PDB file of C-alpha atoms in Angstrom:
ATOM      1  CA  UNK T   1      -0.152   0.183  -0.364  1.00  0.00           C
ATOM      2  CA  UNK T   2       2.952   2.169   0.860  1.00  0.00           C
ATOM      3  CA  UNK T   3       4.250   2.063  -2.841  1.00  0.00           C
ATOM      4  CA  UNK T   4       0.821   2.910  -4.274  1.00  0.00           C
ATOM      5  CA  UNK T   5       0.200   5.983  -1.842  1.00  0.00           C
ATOM      6  CA  UNK T   6       4.096   7.062  -3.393  1.00  0.00           C
ATOM      7  CA  UNK T   7       3.568   6.306  -6.647  1.00  0.00           C
ATOM      8  CA  UNK T   8       0.060   8.775  -6.326  1.00  0.00           C
ATOM      9  CA  UNK T   9       2.039  11.522  -4.544  1.00  0.00           C
ATOM     10  CA  UNK T  10       5.208  12.070  -6.513  1.00  0.00           C
ATOM     11  CA  UNK T  11       2.291  12.192 -10.152  1.00  0.00           C
ATOM     12  CA  UNK T  12       1.102  15.173  -8.677  1.00  0.00           C
ATOM     13  CA  UNK T  13       1.694  18.494  -9.278  1.00  0.00           C
ATOM     14  CA  UNK T  14       1.371  19.807  -6.026  1.00  0.00           C
ATOM     15  CA  UNK T  15       3.775  20.258  -3.465  1.00  0.00           C
ATOM     16  CA  UNK T  16       1.436  20.115  -0.300  1.00  0.00           C
ATOM     17  CA  UNK T  17       0.277  16.934   0.238  1.00  0.00           C
ATOM     18  CA  UNK T  18      -1.507  15.816   3.887  1.00  0.00           C
ATOM     19  CA  UNK T  19      -2.552  11.618   3.830  1.00  0.00           C
ATOM     20  CA  UNK T  20      -5.077  11.087   6.112  1.00  0.00           C
ATOM     21  CA  UNK T  21      -5.421   7.150   7.480  1.00  0.00           C
ATOM     22  CA  UNK T  22      -2.019   6.707   7.314  1.00  0.00           C
ATOM     23  CA  UNK T  23       0.421   4.990   9.722  1.00  0.00           C
ATOM     24  CA  UNK T  24       4.209   5.162  10.646  1.00  0.00           C
ATOM     25  CA  UNK T  25       5.475   2.781   8.486  1.00  0.00           C
ATOM     26  CA  UNK T  26       3.810   5.027   5.732  1.00  0.00           C
ATOM     27  CA  UNK T  27       5.975   7.712   6.812  1.00  0.00           C
ATOM     28  CA  UNK T  28       8.847   5.634   6.375  1.00  0.00           C
ATOM     29  CA  UNK T  29       7.925   4.950   3.199  1.00  0.00           C
ATOM     30  CA  UNK T  30       7.817   8.278   1.647  1.00  0.00           C
ATOM     31  CA  UNK T  31      10.650   9.435   3.700  1.00  0.00           C
ATOM     32  CA  UNK T  32      13.111   9.033   0.867  1.00  0.00           C
ATOM     33  CA  UNK T  33      12.156  11.821  -1.674  1.00  0.00           C
ATOM     34  CA  UNK T  34      11.722  14.731  -0.076  1.00  0.00           C
ATOM     35  CA  UNK T  35      10.524  17.221  -2.873  1.00  0.00           C
ATOM     36  CA  UNK T  36       7.426  18.132  -1.394  1.00  0.00           C
ATOM     37  CA  UNK T  37       5.865  19.500   1.950  1.00  0.00           C
ATOM     38  CA  UNK T  38       3.857  15.583   2.828  1.00  0.00           C
ATOM     39  CA  UNK T  39       2.059  15.277   6.280  1.00  0.00           C
ATOM     40  CA  UNK T  40       0.282  12.582   7.013  1.00  0.00           C
ATOM     41  CA  UNK T  41      -2.193  11.792  10.514  1.00  0.00           C
ATOM     42  CA  UNK T  42      -4.842   9.454  12.099  1.00  0.00           C
ATOM     43  CA  UNK T  43      -6.356   8.803  15.319  1.00  0.00           C
ATOM     44  CA  UNK T  44      -5.672   5.544  17.366  1.00  0.00           C
ATOM     45  CA  UNK T  45      -9.510   5.508  17.602  1.00  0.00           C
ATOM     46  CA  UNK T  46     -11.941   6.472  14.832  1.00  0.00           C
ATOM     47  CA  UNK T  47     -13.468  10.011  14.740  1.00  0.00           C
ATOM     48  CA  UNK T  48     -17.057   9.017  15.664  1.00  0.00           C
ATOM     49  CA  UNK T  49     -15.939   8.217  19.278  1.00  0.00           C
ATOM     50  CA  UNK T  50     -16.109  11.412  21.314  1.00  0.00           C
ATOM     51  CA  UNK T  51     -12.721  10.299  22.918  1.00  0.00           C
ATOM     52  CA  UNK T  52     -10.697  10.179  19.703  1.00  0.00           C
ATOM     53  CA  UNK T  53      -7.971  13.101  18.581  1.00  0.00           C
ATOM     54  CA  UNK T  54      -9.353  12.501  14.785  1.00  0.00           C
ATOM     55  CA  UNK T  55     -10.540  15.762  13.723  1.00  0.00           C
ATOM     56  CA  UNK T  56      -7.731  17.540  16.079  1.00  0.00           C
ATOM     57  CA  UNK T  57      -4.832  16.023  13.976  1.00  0.00           C
ATOM     58  CA  UNK T  58      -6.359  16.801  10.825  1.00  0.00           C
ATOM     59  CA  UNK T  59      -6.609  20.654  11.545  1.00  0.00           C
ATOM     60  CA  UNK T  60      -2.415  20.419  12.751  1.00  0.00           C
ATOM     61  CA  UNK T  61      -2.416  18.016   9.563  1.00  0.00           C
ATOM     62  CA  UNK T  62      -3.513  21.238   7.150  1.00  0.00           C
ATOM     63  CA  UNK T  63      -2.185  23.894   9.607  1.00  0.00           C
ATOM     64  CA  UNK T  64       1.492  22.207   9.254  1.00  0.00           C
ATOM     65  CA  UNK T  65       1.166  21.699   5.550  1.00  0.00           C
ATOM     66  CA  UNK T  66       0.915  25.064   4.451  1.00  0.00           C
ATOM     67  CA  UNK T  67       3.370  25.997   7.439  1.00  0.00           C
ATOM     68  CA  UNK T  68       6.569  23.629   7.672  1.00  0.00           C
ATOM     69  CA  UNK T  69       9.079  23.287   5.357  1.00  0.00           C
ATOM     70  CA  UNK T  70       9.875  20.850   2.935  1.00  0.00           C
ATOM     71  CA  UNK T  71       9.724  17.300   4.235  1.00  0.00           C
ATOM     72  CA  UNK T  72       7.844  14.313   5.783  1.00  0.00           C
ATOM     73  CA  UNK T  73       5.645  15.276   8.931  1.00  0.00           C
ATOM     74  CA  UNK T  74       3.279  12.885  11.181  1.00  0.00           C
ATOM     75  CA  UNK T  75       0.350  14.970  12.894  1.00  0.00           C
ATOM     76  CA  UNK T  76      -0.738  12.986  15.844  1.00  0.00           C
ATOM     77  CA  UNK T  77      -1.330  13.708  19.712  1.00  0.00           C
ATOM     78  CA  UNK T  78      -1.518  17.459  18.911  1.00  0.00           C
ATOM     79  CA  UNK T  79       2.319  17.155  17.715  1.00  0.00           C
ATOM     80  CA  UNK T  80       3.796  17.516  14.506  1.00  0.00           C
ATOM     81  CA  UNK T  81       6.509  13.820  14.696  1.00  0.00           C
ATOM     82  CA  UNK T  82       9.539  13.267  12.121  1.00  0.00           C
ATOM     83  CA  UNK T  83       8.135   9.956  11.254  1.00  0.00           C
ATOM     84  CA  UNK T  84      11.810   8.679  12.114  1.00  0.00           C
ATOM     85  CA  UNK T  85      11.654   9.641  15.497  1.00  0.00           C
ATOM     86  CA  UNK T  86       8.171   9.254  16.236  1.00  0.00           C
ATOM     87  CA  UNK T  87       6.211   4.959  17.321  1.00  0.00           C
ATOM     88  CA  UNK T  88       2.977   4.376  17.644  1.00  0.00           C
ATOM     89  CA  UNK T  89       2.035   3.357  21.748  1.00  0.00           C
ATOM     90  CA  UNK T  90      -1.553   1.073  21.324  1.00  0.00           C
ATOM     91  CA  UNK T  91      -1.364   0.012  24.549  1.00  0.00           C
ATOM     92  CA  UNK T  92      -0.681   3.643  26.426  1.00  0.00           C
ATOM     93  CA  UNK T  93      -3.051   4.919  23.051  1.00  0.00           C
ATOM     94  CA  UNK T  94      -0.909   7.752  21.451  1.00  0.00           C
ATOM     95  CA  UNK T  95       2.609   8.614  19.887  1.00  0.00           C
ATOM     96  CA  UNK T  96       6.144   8.565  21.345  1.00  0.00           C
ATOM     97  CA  UNK T  97       9.369   9.962  20.425  1.00  0.00           C
ATOM     98  CA  UNK T  98      12.275   7.191  20.104  1.00  0.00           C
TER      99      UNK T  98
END
């Protein structure tokens, strides 16, 4: 799936890309060519749950993709992360620095 996402992104003329329903693994797969600003986001709980951070993550990602320099980022848990320096902690229901 990551190869398909990568091919789709690079086929587009836009320099700003926002990907929803993504994972840290997708971030790693996209990290090699950084001539675009790419922000991925998701939530450990779906948006239909009140406790979910999905809506906030999307808002954070929208702001990030418009203001960050060229590169790859993940918007999760009210922060913008470098995909190489974050991991998903499912047991704690959060992303954390590596």
